[in-house]
mmCIF file of C-alpha atoms in Angstrom:
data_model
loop_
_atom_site.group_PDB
_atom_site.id
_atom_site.type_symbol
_atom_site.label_atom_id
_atom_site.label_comp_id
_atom_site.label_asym_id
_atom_site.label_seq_id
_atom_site.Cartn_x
_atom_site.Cartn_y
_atom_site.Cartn_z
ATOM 1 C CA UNK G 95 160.530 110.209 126.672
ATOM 2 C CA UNK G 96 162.927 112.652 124.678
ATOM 3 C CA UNK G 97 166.070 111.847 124.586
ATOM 4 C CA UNK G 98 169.126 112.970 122.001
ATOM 5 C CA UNK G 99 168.856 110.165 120.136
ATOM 6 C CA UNK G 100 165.236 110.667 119.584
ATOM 7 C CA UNK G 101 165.329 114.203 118.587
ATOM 8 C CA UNK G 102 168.399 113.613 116.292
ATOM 9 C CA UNK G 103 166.462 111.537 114.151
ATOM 10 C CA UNK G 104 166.446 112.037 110.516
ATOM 11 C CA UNK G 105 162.689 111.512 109.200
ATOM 12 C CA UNK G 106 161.456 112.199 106.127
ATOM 13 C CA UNK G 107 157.624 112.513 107.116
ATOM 14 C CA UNK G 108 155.228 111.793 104.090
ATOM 15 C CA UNK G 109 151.361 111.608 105.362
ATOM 16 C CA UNK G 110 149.063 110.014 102.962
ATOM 17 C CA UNK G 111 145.488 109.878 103.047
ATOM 18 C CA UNK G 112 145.638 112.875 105.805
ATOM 19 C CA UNK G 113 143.815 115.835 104.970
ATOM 20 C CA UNK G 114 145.738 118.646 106.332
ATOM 21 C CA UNK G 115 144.497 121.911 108.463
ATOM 22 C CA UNK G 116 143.750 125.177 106.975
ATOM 23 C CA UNK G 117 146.332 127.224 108.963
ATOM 24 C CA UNK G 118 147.054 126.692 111.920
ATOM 25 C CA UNK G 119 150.854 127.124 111.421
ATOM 26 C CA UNK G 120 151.120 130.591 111.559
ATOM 27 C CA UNK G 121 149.330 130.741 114.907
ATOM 28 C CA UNK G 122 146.624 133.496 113.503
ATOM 29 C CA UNK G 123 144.906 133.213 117.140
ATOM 30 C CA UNK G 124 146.699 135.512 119.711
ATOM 31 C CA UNK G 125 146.432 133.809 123.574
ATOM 32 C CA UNK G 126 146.321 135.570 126.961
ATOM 33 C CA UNK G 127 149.515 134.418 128.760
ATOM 34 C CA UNK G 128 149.264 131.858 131.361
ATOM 35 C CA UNK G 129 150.892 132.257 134.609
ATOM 36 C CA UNK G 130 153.101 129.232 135.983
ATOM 37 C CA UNK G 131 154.826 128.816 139.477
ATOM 38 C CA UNK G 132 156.678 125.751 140.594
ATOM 39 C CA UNK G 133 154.577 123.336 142.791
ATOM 40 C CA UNK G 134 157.289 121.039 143.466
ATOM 41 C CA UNK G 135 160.311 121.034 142.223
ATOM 42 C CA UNK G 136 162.878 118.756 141.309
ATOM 43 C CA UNK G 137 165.616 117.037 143.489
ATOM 44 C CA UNK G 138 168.312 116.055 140.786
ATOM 45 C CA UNK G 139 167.437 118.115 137.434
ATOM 46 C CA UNK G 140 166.697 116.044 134.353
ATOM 47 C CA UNK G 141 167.242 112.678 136.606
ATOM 48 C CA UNK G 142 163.718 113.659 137.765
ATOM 49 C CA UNK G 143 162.063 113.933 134.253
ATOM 50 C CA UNK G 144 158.437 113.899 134.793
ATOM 51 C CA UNK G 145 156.710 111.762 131.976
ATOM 52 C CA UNK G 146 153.877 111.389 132.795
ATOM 53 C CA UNK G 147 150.939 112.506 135.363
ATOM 54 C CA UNK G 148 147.825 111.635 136.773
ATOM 55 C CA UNK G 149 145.541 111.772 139.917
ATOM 56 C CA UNK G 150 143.559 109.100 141.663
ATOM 57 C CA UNK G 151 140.535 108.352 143.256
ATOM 58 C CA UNK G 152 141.725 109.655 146.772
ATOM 59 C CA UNK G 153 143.529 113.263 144.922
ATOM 60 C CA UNK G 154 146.823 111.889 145.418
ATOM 61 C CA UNK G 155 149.030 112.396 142.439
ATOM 62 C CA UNK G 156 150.655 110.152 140.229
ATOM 63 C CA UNK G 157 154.045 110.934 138.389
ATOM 64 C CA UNK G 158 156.203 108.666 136.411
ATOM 65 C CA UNK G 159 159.685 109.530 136.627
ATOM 66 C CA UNK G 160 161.155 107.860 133.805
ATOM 67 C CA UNK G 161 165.205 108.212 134.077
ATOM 68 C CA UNK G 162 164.259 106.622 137.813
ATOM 69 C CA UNK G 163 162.978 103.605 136.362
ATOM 70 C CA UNK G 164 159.808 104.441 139.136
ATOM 71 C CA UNK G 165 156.403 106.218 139.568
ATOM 72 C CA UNK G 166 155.852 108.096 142.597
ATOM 73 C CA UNK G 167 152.743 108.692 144.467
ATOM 74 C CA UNK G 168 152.139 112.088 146.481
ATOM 75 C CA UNK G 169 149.806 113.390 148.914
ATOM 76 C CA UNK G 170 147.923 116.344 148.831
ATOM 77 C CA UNK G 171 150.685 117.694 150.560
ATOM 78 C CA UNK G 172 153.248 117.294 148.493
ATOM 79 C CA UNK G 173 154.817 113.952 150.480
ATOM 80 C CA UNK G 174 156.192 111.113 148.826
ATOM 81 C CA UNK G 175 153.900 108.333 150.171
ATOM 82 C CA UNK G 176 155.087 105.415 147.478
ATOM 83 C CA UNK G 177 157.289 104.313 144.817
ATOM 84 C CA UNK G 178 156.480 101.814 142.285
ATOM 85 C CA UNK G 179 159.306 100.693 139.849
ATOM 86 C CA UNK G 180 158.215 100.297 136.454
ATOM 87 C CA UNK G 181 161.323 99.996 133.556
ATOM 88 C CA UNK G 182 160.926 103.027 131.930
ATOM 89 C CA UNK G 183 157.320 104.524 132.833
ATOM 90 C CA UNK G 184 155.473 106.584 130.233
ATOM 91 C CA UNK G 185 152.030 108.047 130.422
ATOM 92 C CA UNK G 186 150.064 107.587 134.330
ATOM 93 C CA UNK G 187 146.103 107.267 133.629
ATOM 94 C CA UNK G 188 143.365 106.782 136.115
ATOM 95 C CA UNK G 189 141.292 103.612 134.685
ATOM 96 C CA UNK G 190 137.610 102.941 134.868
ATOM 97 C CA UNK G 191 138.560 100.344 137.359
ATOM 98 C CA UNK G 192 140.147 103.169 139.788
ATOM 99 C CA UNK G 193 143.503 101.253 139.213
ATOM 100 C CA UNK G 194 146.163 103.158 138.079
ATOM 101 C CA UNK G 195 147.714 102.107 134.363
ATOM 102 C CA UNK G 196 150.964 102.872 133.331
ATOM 103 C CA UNK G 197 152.957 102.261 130.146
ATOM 104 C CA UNK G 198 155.903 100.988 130.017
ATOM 105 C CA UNK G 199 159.086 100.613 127.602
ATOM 106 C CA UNK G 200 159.348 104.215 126.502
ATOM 107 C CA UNK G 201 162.840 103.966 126.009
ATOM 108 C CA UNK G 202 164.408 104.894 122.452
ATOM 109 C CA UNK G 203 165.958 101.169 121.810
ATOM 110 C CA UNK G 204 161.884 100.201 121.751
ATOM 111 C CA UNK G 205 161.435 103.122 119.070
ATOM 112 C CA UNK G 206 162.682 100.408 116.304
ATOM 113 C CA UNK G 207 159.123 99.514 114.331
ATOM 114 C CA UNK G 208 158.871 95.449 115.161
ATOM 115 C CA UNK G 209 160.124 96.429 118.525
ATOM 116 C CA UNK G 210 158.056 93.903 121.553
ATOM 117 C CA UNK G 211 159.628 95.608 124.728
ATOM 118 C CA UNK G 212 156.759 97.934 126.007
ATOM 119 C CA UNK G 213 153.684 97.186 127.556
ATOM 120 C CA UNK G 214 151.062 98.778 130.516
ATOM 121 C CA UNK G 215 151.204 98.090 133.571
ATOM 122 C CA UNK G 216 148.835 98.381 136.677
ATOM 123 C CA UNK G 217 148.877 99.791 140.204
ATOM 124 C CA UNK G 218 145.849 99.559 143.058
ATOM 125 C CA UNK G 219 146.300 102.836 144.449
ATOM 126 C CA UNK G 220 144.689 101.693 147.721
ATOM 127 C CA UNK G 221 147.007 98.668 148.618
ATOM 128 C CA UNK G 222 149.400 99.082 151.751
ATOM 129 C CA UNK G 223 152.805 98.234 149.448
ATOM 130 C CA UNK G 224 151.678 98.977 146.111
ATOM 131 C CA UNK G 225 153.051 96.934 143.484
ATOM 132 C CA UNK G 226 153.084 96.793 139.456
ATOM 133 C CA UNK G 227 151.384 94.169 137.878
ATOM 134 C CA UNK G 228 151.366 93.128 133.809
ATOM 135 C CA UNK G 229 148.193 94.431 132.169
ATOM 136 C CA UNK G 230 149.310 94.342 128.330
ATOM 137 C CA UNK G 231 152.637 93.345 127.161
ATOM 138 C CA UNK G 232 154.160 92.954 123.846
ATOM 139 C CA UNK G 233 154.407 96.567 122.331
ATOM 140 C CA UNK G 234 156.804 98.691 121.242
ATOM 141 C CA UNK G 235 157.872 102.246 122.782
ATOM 142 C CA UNK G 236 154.727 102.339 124.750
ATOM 143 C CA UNK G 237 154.199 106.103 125.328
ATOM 144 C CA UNK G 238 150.616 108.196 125.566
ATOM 145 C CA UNK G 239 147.593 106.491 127.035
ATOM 146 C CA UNK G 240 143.921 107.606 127.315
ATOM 147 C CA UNK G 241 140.581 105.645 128.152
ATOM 148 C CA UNK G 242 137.278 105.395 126.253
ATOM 149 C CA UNK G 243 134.030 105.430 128.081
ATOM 150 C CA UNK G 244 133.566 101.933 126.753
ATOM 151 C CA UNK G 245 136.713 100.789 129.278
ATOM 152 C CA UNK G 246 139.001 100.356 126.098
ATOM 153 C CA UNK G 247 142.735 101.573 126.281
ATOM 154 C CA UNK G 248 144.474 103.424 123.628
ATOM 155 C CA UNK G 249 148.059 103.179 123.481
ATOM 156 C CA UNK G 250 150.087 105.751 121.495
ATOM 157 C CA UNK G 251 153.084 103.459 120.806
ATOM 158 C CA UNK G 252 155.382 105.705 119.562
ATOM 159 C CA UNK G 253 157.115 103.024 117.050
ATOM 160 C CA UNK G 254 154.427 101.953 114.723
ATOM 161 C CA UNK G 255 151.181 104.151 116.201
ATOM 162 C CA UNK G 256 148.040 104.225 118.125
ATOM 163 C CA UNK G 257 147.058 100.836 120.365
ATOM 164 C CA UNK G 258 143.516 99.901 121.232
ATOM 165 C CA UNK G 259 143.492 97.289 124.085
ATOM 166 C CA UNK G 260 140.467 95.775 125.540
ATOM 167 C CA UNK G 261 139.130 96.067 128.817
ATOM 168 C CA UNK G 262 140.324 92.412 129.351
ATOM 169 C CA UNK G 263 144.190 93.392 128.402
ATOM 170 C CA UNK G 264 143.905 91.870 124.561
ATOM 171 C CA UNK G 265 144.930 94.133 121.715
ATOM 172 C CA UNK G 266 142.519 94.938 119.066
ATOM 173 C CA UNK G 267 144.114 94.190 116.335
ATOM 174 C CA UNK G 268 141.684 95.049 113.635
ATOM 175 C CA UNK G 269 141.062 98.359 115.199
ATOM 176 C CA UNK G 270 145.117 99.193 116.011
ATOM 177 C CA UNK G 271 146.354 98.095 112.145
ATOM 178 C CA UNK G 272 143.857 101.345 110.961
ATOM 179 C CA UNK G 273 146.073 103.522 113.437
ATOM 180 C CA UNK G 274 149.016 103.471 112.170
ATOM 181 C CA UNK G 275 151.182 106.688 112.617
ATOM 182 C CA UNK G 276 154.884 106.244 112.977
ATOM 183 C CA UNK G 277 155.979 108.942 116.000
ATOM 184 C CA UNK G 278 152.739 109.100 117.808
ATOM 185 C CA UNK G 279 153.220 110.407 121.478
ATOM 186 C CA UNK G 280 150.249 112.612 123.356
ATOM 187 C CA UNK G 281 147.050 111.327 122.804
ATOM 188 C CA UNK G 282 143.483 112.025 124.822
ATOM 189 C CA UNK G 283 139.902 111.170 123.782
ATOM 190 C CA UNK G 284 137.269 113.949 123.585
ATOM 191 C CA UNK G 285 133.588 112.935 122.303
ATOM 192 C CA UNK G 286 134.024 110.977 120.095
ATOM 193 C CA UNK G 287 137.187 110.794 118.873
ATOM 194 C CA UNK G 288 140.895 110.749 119.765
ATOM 195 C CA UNK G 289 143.477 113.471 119.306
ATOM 196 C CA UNK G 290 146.947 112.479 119.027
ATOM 197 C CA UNK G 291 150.590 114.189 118.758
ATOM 198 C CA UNK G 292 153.031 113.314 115.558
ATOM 199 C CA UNK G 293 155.903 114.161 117.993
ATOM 200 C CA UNK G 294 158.660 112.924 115.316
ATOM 201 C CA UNK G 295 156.576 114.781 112.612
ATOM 202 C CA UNK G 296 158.623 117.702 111.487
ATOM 203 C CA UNK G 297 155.806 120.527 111.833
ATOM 204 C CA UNK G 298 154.597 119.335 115.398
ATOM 205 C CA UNK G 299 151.198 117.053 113.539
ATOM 206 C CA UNK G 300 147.990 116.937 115.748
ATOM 207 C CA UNK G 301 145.714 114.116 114.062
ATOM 208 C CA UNK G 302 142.312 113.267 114.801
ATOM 209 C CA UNK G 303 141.389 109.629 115.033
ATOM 210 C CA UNK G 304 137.152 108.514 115.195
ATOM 211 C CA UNK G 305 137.191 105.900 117.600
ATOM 212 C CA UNK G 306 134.609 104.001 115.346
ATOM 213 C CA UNK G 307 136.299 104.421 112.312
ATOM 214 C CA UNK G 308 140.431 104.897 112.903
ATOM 215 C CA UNK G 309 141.075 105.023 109.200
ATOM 216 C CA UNK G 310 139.634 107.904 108.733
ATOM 217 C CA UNK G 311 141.577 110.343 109.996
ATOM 218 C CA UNK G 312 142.692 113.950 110.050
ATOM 219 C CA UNK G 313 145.190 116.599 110.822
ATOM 220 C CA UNK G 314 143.891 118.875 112.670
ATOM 221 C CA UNK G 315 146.508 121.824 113.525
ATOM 222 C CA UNK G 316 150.500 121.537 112.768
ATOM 223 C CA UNK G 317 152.236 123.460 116.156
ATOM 224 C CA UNK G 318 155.645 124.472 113.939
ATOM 225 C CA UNK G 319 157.770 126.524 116.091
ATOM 226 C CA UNK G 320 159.317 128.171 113.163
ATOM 227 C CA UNK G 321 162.400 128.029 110.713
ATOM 228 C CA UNK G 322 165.238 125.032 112.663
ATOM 229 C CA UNK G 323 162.960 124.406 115.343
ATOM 230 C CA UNK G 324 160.924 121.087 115.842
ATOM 231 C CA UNK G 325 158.233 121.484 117.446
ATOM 232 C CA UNK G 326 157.870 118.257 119.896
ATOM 233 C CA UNK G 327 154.454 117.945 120.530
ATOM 234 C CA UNK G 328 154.181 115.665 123.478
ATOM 235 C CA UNK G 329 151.116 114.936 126.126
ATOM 236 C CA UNK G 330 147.702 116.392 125.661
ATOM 237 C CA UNK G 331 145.409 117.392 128.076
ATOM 238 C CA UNK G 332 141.475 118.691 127.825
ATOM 239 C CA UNK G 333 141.072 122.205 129.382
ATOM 240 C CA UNK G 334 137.942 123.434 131.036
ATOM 241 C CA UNK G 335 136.862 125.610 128.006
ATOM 242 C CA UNK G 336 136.783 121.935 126.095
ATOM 243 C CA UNK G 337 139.941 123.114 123.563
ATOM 244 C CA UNK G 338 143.066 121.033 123.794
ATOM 245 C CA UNK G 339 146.329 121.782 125.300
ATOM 246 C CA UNK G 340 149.527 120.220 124.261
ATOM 247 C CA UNK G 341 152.757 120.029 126.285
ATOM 248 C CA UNK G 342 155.896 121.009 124.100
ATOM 249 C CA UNK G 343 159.452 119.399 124.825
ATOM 250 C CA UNK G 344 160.262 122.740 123.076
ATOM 251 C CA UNK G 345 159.045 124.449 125.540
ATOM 252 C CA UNK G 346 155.674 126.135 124.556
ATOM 253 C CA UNK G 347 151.803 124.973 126.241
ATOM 254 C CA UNK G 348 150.138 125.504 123.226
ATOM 255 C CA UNK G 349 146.362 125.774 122.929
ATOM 256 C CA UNK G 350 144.636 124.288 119.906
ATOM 257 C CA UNK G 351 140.750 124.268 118.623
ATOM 258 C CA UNK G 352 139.811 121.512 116.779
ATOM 259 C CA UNK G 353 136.623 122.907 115.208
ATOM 260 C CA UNK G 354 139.115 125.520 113.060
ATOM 261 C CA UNK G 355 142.521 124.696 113.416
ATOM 262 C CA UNK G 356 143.516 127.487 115.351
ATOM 263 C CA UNK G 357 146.404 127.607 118.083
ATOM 264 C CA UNK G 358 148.381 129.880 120.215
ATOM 265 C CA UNK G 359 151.244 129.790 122.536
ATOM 266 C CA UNK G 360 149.806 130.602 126.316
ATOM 267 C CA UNK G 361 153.099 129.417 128.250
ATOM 268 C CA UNK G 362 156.766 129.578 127.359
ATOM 269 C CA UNK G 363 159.259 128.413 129.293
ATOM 270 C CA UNK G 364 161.564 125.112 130.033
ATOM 271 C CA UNK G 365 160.573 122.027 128.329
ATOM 272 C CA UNK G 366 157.264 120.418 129.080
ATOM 273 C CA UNK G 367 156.546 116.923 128.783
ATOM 274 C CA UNK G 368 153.260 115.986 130.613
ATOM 275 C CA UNK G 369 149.835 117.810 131.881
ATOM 276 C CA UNK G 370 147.001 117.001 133.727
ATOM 277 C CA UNK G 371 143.696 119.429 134.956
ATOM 278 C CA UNK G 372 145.116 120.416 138.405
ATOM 279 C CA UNK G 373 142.734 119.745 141.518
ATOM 280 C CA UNK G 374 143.826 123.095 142.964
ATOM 281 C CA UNK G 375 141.506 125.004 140.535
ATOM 282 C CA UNK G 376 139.029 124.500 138.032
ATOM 283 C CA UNK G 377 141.231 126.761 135.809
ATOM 284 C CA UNK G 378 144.633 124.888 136.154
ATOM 285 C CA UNK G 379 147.026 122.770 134.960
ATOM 286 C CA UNK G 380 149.684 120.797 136.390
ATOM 287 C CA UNK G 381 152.532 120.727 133.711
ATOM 288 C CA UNK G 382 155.424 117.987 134.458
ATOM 289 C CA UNK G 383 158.620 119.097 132.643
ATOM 290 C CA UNK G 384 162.275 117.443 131.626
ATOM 291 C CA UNK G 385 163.884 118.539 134.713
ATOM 292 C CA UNK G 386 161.296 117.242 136.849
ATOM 293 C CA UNK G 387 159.978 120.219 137.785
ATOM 294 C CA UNK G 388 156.042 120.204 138.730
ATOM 295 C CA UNK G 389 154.234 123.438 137.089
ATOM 296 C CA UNK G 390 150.901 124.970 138.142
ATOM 297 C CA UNK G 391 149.505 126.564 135.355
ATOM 298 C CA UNK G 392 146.432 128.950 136.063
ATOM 299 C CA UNK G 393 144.801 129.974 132.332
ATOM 300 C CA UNK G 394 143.530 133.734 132.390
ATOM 301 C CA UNK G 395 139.921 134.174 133.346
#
């Protein structure tokens, strides 16, 4: 979540131990421009603030409204068919289980490092009234989420860093006290590692994070926006040419290539906060945004 007080924060960001990328800074890789249309848009602007996004078993989509204190379930159609309240609901992610996991907390007063008010909930999709139950409690701004294919959950808690939680809803200590990374938002897993936003960082830090050895880890592109403009990196998304895609709160889809460090801008627009591979097309995106519009986003061919 992105609020005022969050952006007005004064950080002085010092990352040691983190190699840094070559040059990705300078965005040296030019993009084809992505094409975006509004698949459903907001009732009250920035009330609606779409945090979060993800699709079920059945296709029906996910989206965690944050301001509302609720996550709201849509057909295929576009129909509100449910409406879960959850205090503050950050990242939506389809689990192993084909429940529906949600973080919760992601509310600046949680931002404080030491902070034990966010969490993840769960949601059966399938039930008639479908209803939030405690899965892992105990964190602090509970933000990004993303799933291994070992069943663990890792938690990018913005206020001290990245959470791994066990299949069983116990945090793996060990593993999490490696992660550390003050600010961390987005975060995905591809092969074998995780990729995860530095949205406080002041050049817009991507980091890579092996999931077997979290202290090891690396930046791999820096999405600066250029000279009094913060980036805000925010949720991350695997496209279907296998490069990453970050959401901007400053308004930018941004593609980036781990192998060499390249990115480029391939949307501008109003600020984005949350994407998902659409199931309209095997070459879209649904983007949510702050005002709680719902983007399509169709990459070039």
């Amino acid at each position: 979540m992105v609020t005022a007080a969050r952006i007005c924060i004064a950080i002085t960001s010092v990352f040691l131990g983190v190699s840094a990328p070559t040059s990705a800074v300078a965005e040296p890789i030019s993009c084809e421009t992505a094409t975006a249309t509004i698949a459903a848009a907001a009732v009250v602007r920035d009330e609606d603030w779409a945090e979060g996004l993800a699709y079920d078993a059945h296709g029906d989509l996910w989206v965690s409204r944050v301001r509302r204190n609720e996550v709201v379930r849509y057909d295929p159609s576009g129909r509100v068919t449910a409406r879960v309240a959850v205090a503050y609901p950050g990242a939506v992610k389809l689990g192993p289980d084909q429940l529906i996991y949600v973080t919760y907390g992601n509310f600046p007063t949680n931002l404080v490092p030491g902070s034990t008010g966010g969490g993840v909930v769960r949601i059966d999709p399938t039930a008639e009234t479908p209803q939030a139950e405690i899965f892992a409690s105990g964190l602090g701004m509970a933000n990004g989420a993303a799933f291994d294919t070992a069943g663990n959950l890792f938690v990018a808690d913005t206020s001290t860093g990245v959470v791994r939680i066990r299949p069983d809803g116990r945090v793996d200590t060990e593993w999490s006290n490696q992660a550390r990374h003050f600010g961390a938002d987005g975060i995905v897993v591809h092969g074998e590692a995780l990729y995860v936003t530095l949205y406080l960082s002041p050049n817009g830090r991507i980091l890579r994070i092996p999931l077997d050895d979290p202290s090891s880890v690396t930046a791999i592109a820096d999405l600066a926006a250029g000279p009094g403009a913060p980036p805000l990196p925010d949720d991350l998304a695997v496209g279907p040419d296998g490069l990453l895609y970050d959401a901007t709160t400053s308004g930018r889809l941004v593609r980036i290539d781990p192998a060499d460090h390249s990115t480029c801008t391939v949307l501008t627009g109003e600020p984005m906060t949350s994407i998902v591979i659409s199931h309209g097309g095997e070459r879209e995106f649904l983007v949510g945004t702050a005002s709680g519009n719902l983007l399509r986003v169709r990459l070039p061919e």
